[in-house]
Every structure is written in structure tokens, then in C-alpha cells.
Short mmCIF file of N, CA and C in Angstrom, two decimals:
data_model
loop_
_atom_site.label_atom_id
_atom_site.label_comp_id
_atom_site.label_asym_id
_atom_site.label_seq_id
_atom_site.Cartn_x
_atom_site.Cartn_y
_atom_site.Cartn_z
N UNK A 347 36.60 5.87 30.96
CA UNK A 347 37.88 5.22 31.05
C UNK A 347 38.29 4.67 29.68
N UNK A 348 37.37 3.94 29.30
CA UNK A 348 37.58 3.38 27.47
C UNK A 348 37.18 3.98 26.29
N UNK A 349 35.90 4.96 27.20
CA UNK A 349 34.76 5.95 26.00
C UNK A 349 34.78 4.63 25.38
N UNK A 350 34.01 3.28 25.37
CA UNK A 350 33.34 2.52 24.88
C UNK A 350 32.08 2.39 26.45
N UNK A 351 30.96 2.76 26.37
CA UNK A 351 30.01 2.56 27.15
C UNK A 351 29.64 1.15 27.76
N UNK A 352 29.36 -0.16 27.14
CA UNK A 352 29.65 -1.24 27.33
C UNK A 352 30.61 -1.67 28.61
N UNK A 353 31.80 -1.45 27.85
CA UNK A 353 32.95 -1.71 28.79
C UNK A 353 33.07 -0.90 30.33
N UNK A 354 33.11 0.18 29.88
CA UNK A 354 33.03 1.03 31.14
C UNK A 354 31.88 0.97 32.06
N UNK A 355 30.66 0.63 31.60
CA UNK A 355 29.47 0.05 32.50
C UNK A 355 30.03 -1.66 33.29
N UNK A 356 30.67 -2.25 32.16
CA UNK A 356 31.36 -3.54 33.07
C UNK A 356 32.13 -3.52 33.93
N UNK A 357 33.03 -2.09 33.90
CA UNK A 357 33.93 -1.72 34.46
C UNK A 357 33.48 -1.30 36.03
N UNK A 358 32.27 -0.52 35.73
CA UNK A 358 31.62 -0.19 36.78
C UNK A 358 31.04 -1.13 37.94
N UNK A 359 30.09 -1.96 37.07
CA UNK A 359 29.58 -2.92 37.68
C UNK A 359 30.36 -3.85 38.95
N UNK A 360 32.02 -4.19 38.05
CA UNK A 360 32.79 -5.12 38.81
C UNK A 360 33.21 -4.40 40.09
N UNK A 361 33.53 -3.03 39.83
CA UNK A 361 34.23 -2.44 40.95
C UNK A 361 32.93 -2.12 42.16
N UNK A 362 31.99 -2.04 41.97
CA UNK A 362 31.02 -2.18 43.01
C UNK A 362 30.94 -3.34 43.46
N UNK A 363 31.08 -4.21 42.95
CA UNK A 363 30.76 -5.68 43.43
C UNK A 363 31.98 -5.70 44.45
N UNK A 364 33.37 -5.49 44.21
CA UNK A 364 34.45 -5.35 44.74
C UNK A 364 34.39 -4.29 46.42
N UNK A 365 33.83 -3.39 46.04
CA UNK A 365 33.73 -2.48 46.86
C UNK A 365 32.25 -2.85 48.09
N UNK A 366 32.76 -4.23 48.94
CA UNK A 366 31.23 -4.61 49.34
C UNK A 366 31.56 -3.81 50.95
N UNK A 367 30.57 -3.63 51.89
CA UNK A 367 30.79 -3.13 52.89
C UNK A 367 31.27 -4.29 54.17
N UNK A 368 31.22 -4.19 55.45
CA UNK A 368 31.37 -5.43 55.90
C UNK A 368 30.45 -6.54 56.42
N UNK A 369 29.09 -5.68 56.30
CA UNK A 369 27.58 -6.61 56.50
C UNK A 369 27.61 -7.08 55.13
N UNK A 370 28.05 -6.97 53.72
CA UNK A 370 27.88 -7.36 52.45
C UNK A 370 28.87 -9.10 52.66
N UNK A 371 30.19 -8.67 52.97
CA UNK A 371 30.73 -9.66 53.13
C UNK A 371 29.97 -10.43 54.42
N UNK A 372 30.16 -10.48 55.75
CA UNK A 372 29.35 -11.38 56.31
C UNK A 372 27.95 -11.91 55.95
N UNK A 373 27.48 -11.69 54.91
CA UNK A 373 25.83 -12.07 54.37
C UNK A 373 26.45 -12.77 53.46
N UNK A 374 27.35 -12.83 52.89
CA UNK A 374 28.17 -13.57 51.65
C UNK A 374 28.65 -14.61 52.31
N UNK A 375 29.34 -14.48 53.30
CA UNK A 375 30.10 -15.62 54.43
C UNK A 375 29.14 -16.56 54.62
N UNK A 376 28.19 -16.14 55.22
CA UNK A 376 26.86 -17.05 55.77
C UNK A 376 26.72 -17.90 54.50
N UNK A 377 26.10 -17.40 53.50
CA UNK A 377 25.14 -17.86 52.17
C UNK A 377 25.99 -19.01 51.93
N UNK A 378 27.26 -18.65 52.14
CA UNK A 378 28.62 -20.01 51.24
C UNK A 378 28.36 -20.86 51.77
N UNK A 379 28.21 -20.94 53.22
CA UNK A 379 28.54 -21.50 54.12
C UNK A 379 27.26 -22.20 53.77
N UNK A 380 26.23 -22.09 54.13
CA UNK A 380 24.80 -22.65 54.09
C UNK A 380 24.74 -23.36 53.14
N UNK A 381 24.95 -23.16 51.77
CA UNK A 381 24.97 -23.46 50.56
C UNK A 381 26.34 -24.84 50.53
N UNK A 382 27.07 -24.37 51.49
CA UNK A 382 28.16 -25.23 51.67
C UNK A 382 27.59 -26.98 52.10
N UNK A 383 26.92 -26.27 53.15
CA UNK A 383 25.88 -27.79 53.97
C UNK A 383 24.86 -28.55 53.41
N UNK A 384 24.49 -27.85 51.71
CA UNK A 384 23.58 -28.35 51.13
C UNK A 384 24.28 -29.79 49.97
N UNK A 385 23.81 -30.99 50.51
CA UNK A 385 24.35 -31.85 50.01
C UNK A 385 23.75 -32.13 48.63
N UNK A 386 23.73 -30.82 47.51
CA UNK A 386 23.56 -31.52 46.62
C UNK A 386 24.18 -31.57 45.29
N UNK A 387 24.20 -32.61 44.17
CA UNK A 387 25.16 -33.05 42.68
C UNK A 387 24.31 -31.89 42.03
N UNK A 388 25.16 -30.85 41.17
CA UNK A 388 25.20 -29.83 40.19
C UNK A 388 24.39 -30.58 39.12
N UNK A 389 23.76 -30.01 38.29
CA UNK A 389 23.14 -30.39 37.24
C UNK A 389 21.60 -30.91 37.08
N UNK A 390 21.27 -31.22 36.07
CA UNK A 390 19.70 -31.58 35.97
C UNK A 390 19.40 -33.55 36.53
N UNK A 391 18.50 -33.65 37.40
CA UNK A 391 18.64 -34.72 37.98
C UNK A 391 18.67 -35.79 36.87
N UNK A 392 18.17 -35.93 36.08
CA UNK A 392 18.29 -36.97 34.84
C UNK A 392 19.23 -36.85 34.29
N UNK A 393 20.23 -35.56 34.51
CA UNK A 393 21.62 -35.87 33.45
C UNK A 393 23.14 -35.96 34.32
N UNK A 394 22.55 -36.35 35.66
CA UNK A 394 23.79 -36.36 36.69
C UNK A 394 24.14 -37.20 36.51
N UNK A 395 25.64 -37.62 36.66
CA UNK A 395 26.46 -39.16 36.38
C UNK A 395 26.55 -39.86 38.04
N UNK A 396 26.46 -41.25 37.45
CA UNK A 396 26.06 -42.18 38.67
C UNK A 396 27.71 -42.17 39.71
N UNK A 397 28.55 -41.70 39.12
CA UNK A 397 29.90 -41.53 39.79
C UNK A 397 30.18 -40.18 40.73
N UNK A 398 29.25 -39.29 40.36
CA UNK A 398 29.18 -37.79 41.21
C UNK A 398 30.84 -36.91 41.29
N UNK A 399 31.19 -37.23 39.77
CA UNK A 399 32.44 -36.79 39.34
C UNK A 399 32.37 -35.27 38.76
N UNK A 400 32.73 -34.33 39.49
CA UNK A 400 32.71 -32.82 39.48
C UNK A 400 34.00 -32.42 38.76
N UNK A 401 35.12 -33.14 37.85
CA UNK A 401 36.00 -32.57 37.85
C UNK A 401 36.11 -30.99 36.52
N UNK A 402 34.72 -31.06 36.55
CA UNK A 402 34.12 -29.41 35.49
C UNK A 402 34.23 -28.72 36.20
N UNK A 403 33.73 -28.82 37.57
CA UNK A 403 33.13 -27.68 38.56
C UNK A 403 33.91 -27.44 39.21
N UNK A 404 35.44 -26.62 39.36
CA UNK A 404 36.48 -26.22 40.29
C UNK A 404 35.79 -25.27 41.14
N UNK A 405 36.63 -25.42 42.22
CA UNK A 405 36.53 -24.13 43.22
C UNK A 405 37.22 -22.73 42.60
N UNK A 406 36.85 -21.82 41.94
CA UNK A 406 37.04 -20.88 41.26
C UNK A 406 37.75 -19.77 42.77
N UNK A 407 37.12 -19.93 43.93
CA UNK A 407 37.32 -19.35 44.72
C UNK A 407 39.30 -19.08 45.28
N UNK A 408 39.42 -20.19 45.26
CA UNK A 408 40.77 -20.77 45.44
C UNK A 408 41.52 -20.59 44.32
N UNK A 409 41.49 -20.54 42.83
CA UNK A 409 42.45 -20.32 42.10
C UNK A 409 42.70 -19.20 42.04
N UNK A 410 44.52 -19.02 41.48
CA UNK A 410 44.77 -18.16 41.23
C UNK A 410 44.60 -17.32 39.73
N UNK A 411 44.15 -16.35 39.82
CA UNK A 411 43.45 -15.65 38.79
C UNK A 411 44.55 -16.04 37.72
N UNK A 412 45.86 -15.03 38.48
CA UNK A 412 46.65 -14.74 36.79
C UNK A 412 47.55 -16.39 36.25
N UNK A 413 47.41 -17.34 37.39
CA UNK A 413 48.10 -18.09 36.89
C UNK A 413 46.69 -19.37 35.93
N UNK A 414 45.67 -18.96 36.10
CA UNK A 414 44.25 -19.62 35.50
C UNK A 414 44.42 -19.01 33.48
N UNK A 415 44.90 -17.71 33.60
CA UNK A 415 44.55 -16.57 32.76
C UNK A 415 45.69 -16.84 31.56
N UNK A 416 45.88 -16.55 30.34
CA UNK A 416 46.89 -16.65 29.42
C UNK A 416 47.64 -14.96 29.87
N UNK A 417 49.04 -15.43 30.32
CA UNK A 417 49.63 -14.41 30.82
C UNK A 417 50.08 -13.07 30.08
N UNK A 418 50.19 -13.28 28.29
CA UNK A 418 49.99 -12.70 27.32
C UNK A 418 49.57 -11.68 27.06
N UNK A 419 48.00 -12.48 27.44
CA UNK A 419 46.70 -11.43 27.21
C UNK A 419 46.22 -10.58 27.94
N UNK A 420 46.78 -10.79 29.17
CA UNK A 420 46.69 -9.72 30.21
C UNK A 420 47.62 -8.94 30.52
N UNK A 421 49.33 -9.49 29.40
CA UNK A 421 50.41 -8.44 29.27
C UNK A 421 49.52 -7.20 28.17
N UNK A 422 48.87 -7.93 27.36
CA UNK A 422 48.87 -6.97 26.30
C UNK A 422 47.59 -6.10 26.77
N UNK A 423 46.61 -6.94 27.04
CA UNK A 423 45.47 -5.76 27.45
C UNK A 423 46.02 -4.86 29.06
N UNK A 424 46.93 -5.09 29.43
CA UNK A 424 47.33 -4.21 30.53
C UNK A 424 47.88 -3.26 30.02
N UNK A 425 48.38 -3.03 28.74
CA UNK A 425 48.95 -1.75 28.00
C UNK A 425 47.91 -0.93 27.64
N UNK A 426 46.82 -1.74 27.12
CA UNK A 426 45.56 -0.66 26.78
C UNK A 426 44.91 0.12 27.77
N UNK A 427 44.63 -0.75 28.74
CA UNK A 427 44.07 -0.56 30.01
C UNK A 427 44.83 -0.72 31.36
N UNK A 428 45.46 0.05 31.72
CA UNK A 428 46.42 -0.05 32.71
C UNK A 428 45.66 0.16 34.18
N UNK A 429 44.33 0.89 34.39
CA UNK A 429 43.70 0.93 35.64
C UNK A 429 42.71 -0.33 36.07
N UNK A 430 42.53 -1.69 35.01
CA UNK A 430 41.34 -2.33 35.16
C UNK A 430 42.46 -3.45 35.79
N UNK A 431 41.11 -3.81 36.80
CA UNK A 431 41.66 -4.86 37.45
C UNK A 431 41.94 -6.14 36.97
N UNK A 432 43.21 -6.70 37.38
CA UNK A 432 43.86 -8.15 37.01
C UNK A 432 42.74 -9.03 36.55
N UNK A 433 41.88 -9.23 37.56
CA UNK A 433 40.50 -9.86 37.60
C UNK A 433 40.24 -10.15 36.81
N UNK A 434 39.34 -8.90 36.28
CA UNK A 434 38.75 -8.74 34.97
C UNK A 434 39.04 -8.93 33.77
N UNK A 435 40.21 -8.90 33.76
CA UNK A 435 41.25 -8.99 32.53
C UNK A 435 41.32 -10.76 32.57
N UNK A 436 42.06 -11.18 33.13
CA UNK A 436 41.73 -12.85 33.48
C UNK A 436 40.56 -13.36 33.43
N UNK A 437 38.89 -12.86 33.36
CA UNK A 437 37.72 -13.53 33.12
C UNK A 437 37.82 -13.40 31.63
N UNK A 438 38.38 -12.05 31.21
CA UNK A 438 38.08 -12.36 29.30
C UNK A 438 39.04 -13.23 29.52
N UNK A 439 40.20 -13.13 29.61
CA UNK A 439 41.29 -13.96 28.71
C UNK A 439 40.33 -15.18 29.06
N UNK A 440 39.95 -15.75 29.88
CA UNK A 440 39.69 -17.44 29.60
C UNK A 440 38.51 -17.49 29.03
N UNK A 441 37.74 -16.69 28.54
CA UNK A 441 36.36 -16.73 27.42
C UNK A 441 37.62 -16.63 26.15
N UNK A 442 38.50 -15.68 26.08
CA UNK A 442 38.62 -15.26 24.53
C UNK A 442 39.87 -16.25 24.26
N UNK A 443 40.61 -17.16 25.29
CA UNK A 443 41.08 -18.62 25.45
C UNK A 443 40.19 -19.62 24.61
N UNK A 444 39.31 -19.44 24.94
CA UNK A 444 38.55 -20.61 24.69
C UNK A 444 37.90 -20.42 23.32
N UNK A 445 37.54 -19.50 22.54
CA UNK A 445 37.35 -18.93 21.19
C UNK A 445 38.06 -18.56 20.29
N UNK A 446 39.41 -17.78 20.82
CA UNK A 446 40.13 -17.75 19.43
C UNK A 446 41.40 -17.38 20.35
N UNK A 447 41.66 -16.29 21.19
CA UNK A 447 43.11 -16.33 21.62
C UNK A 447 43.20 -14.89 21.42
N UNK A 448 44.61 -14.45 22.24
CA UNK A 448 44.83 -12.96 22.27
C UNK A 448 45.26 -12.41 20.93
N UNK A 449 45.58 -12.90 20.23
CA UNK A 449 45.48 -12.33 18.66
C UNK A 449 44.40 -11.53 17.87
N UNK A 450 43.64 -12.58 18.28
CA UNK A 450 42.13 -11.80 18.02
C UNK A 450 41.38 -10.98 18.67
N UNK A 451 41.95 -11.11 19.98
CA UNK A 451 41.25 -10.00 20.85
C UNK A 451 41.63 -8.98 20.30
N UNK A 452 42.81 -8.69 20.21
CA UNK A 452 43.75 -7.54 19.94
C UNK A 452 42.85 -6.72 18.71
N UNK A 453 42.65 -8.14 17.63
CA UNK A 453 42.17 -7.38 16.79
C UNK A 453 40.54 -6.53 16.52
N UNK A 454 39.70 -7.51 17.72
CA UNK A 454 38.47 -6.55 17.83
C UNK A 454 38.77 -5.56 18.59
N UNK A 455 40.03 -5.67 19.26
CA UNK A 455 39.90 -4.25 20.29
C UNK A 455 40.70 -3.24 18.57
N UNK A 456 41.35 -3.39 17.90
CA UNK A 456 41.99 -2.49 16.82
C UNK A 456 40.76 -2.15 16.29
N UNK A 457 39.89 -2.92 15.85
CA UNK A 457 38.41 -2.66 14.75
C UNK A 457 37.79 -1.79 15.54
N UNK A 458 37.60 -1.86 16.98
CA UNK A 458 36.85 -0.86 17.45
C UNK A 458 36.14 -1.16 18.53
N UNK A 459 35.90 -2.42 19.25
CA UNK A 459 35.14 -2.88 20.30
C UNK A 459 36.23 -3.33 21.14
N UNK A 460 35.81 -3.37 22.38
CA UNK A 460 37.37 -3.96 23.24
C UNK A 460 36.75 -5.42 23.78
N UNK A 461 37.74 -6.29 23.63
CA UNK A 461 37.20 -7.67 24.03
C UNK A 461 37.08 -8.11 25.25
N UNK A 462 36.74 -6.82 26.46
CA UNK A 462 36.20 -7.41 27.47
C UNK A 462 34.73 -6.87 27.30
N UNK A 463 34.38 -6.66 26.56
CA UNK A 463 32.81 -6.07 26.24
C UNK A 463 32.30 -7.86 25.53
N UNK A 464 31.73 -8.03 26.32
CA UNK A 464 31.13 -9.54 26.31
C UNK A 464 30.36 -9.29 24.44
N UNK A 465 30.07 -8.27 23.85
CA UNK A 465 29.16 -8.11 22.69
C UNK A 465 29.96 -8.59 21.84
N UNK A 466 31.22 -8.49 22.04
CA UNK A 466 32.44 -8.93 20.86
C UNK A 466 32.51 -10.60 21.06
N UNK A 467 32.62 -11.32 21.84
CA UNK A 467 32.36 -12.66 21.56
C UNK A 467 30.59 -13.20 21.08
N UNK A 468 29.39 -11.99 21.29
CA UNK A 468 28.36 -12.40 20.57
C UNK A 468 28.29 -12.33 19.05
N UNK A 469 28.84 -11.61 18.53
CA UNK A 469 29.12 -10.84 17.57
C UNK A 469 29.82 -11.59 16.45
N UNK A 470 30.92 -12.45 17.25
CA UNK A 470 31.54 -13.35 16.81
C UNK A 470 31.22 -14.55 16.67
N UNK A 471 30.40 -14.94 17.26
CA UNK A 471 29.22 -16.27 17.16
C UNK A 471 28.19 -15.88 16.14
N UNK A 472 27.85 -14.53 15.95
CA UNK A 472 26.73 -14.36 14.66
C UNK A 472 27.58 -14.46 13.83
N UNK A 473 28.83 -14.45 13.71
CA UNK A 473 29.58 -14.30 12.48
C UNK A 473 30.03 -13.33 11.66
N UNK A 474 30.41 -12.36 12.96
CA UNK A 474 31.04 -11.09 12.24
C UNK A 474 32.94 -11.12 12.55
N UNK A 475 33.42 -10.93 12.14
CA UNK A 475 34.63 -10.50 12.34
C UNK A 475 35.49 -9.51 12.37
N UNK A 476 36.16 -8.99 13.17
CA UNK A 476 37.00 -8.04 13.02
C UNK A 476 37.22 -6.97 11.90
N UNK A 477 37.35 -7.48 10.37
CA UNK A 477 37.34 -6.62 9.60
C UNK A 477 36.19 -6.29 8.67
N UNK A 478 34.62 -6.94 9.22
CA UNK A 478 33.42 -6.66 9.08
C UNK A 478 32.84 -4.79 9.87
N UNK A 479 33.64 -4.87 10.73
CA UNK A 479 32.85 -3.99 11.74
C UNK A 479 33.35 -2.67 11.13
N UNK A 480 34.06 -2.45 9.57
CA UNK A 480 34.90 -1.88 9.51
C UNK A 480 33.88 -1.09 7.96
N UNK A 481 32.97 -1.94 7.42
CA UNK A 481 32.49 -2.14 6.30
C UNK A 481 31.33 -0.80 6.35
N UNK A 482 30.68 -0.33 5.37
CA UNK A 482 29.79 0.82 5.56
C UNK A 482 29.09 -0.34 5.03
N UNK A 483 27.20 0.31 5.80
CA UNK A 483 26.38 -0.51 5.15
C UNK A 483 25.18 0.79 5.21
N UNK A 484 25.09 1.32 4.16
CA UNK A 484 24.37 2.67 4.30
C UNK A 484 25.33 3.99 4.63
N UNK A 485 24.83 4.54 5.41
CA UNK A 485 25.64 5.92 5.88
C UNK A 485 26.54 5.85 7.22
N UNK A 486 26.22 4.55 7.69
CA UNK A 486 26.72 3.67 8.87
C UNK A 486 28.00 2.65 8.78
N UNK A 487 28.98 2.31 9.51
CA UNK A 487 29.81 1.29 9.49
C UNK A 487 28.72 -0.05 10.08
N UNK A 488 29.32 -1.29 9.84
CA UNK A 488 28.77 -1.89 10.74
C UNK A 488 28.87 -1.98 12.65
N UNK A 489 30.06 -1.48 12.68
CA UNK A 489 29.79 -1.25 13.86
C UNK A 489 29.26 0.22 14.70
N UNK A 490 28.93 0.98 13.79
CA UNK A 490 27.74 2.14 14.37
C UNK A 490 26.65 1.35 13.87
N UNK A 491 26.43 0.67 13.12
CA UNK A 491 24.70 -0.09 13.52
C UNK A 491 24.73 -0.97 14.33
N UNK A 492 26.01 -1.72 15.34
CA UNK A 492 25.71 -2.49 16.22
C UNK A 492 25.81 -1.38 17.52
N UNK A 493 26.05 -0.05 17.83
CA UNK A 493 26.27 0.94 18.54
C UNK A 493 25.10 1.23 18.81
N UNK A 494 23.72 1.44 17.84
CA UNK A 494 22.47 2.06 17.36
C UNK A 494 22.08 0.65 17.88
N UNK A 495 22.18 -0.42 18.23
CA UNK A 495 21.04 -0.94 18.32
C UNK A 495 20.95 -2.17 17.05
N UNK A 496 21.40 -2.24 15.96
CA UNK A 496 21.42 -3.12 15.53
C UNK A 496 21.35 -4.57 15.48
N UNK A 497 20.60 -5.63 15.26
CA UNK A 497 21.03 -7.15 16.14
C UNK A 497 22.28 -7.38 14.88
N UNK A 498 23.43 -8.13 15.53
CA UNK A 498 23.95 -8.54 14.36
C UNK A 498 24.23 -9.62 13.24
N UNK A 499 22.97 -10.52 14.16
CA UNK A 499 22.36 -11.02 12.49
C UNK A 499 21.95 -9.96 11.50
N UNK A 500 21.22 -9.34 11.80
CA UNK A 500 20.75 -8.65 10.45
C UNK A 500 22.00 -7.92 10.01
N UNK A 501 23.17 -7.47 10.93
CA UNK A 501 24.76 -7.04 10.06
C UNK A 501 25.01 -8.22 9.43
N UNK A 502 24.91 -9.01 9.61
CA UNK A 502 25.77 -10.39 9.12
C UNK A 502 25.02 -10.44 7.50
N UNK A 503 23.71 -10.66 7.54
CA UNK A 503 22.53 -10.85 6.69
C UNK A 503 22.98 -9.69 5.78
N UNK A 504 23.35 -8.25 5.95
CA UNK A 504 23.42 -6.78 5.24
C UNK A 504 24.57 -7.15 4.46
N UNK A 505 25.50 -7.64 5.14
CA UNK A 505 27.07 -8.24 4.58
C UNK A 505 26.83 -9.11 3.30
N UNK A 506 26.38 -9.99 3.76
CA UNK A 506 25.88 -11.23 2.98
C UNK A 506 25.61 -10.28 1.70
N UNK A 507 24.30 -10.23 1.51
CA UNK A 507 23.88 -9.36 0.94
C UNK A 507 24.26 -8.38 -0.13
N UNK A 508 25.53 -7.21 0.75
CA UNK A 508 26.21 -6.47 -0.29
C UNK A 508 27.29 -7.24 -1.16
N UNK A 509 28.16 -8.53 0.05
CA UNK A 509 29.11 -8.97 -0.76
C UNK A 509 28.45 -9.55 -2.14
N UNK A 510 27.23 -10.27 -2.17
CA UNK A 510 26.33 -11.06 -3.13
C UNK A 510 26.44 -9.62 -4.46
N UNK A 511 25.81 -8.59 -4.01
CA UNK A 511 25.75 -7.37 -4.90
C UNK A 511 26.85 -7.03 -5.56
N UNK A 512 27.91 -6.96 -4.91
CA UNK A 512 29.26 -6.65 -5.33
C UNK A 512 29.69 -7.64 -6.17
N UNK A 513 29.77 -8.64 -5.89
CA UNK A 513 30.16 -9.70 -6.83
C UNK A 513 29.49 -9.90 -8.23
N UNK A 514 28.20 -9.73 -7.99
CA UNK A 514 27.08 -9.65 -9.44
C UNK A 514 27.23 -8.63 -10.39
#
């Protein structure tokens, strides 16, 4: 669907999850429910607040996706990807909300990774950017050594490195 493997394995994954039978959903019904009756405060018992104030922990169940989602980012990645579900598109936007915004998505999806491939916000925490993935480091771009297997510290570290060389 993307010919990015990543993505299309996420792609996969969600739509099975989606596609449950009707013993899948009633075993799901039950579990909520049970889980429902279990009276207990989220978190590690020494770091729970003496007020039992949840207002982190929404019912995710109940909101509405696209109105949760930056409406933008799911205009614009609906042009790239016109068969992936609303859903999915609304779980990145509020990761790539919370990191930099549909600008930048745009632009790792231009460099070459699409920003519902969860590797592009790791990637971006090692400290690569958009017009890194673009760089040869050997006979390789950096992003065919993060394709191969690469960690991308050691891209980050290779970068480092050549820019240091180049400059000297």
C-alpha cells in the first residue's frame, strides 16, 4: 500500500485488530467489564496522589477520534494515503502533535519515511532529522542504513563525525 514495510505491517496489524469476530468482541465485553469492577488508582502505589485525581487518564473509548486529532494532519496525510483508516491517522497526529506538528510530518514523509511508522518519531529523539536521512554515509544514504538495520545512534554518531571531517 506505501511499499514502506514498517508502515504497511502497521497497517496490517490495525486492520486485524479491527476485523475481530463476534466471540473476539464478547471476550473484550467481559474483560472491560471485569476490569471495570476492579477498584483500583492507576499508577505505582508510592507515586499515587492522595486526591485519586485521574484527569491524565480519559476514557479514550468515548472520544471522538477526528475531533481529539489536528484536523490538518489528517487533511494532509489523507491525500497520501487515502485507504488508511481515520483511526490511525488520528493516533499519529496526536504523537506527532505532541513533538513537532504536521509540518514536520510532512517532511519525514518527503525525506522518505512516513510518519505513521512509529521509527520516525525514534529517530527523531536520537536526533536525526528530516534532511539527515538524505546524507550518504558510505555507499548508503542514511536512511538505507536505518532500512539495513542500522541503530540510529550510530547514524547520528556517522553524521557527527563526517560533519567534524568536512569542516577540518
Amino acid at each position: 500500500m506505501t511499499h514502506d514495510p514498517g508502515v504497511d505491517e502497521l497497517i496490517r496489524q490495525w486492520s486485524e485488530e479491527r476485523a475481530q469476530t463476534a466471540e473476539d468482541v464478547e471476550i473484550n465485553r467481559i474483560a472491560s467489564e471485569w476490569l471495570a469492577d476492579v477498584p483500583a488508582t492507576p499508577g505505582i502505589p508510592g507515586q499515587r496522589s492522595s486526591d485519586d485525581s485521574q484527569d491524565w487518564a480519559q476514557d479514550w473509548s468515548s472520544l471522538d477520534i477526528t475531533d481529539s486529532s489536528d484536523a490538518s494532519y489528517i487533511a494532509a496525510m489523507r491525500k497520501r494515503l487515502p485507504g488508511v483508516p481515520d483511526e490511525l491517522l488520528a493516533a499519529a497526529a496526536r504523537w506527532w502533535r505532541m513533538v513537532g506538528g504536521v509540518a514536520e510530518a510532512e517532511e519525514w514523509w518527503d525525506a522518505g519515511l512516513s510518519p505513521l511508522d512509529q521509527r520516525a518519531l525514534e529517530y527523531r529523539a536520537a536526533g536525526l532529522s528530516p534532511s539527515d536521512l538524505s546524507v550518504h554515509l558510505g555507499p548508503y544514504t542514511v536512511l538505507e542504513h536505518l532500512r539495513r538495520g542500522s541503530a540510529a545512534a550510530w547514524c547520528v554518531a556517522r553524521l557527527a563525525r563526517a560533519r567534524r571531517d568536512a569542516a577540518s
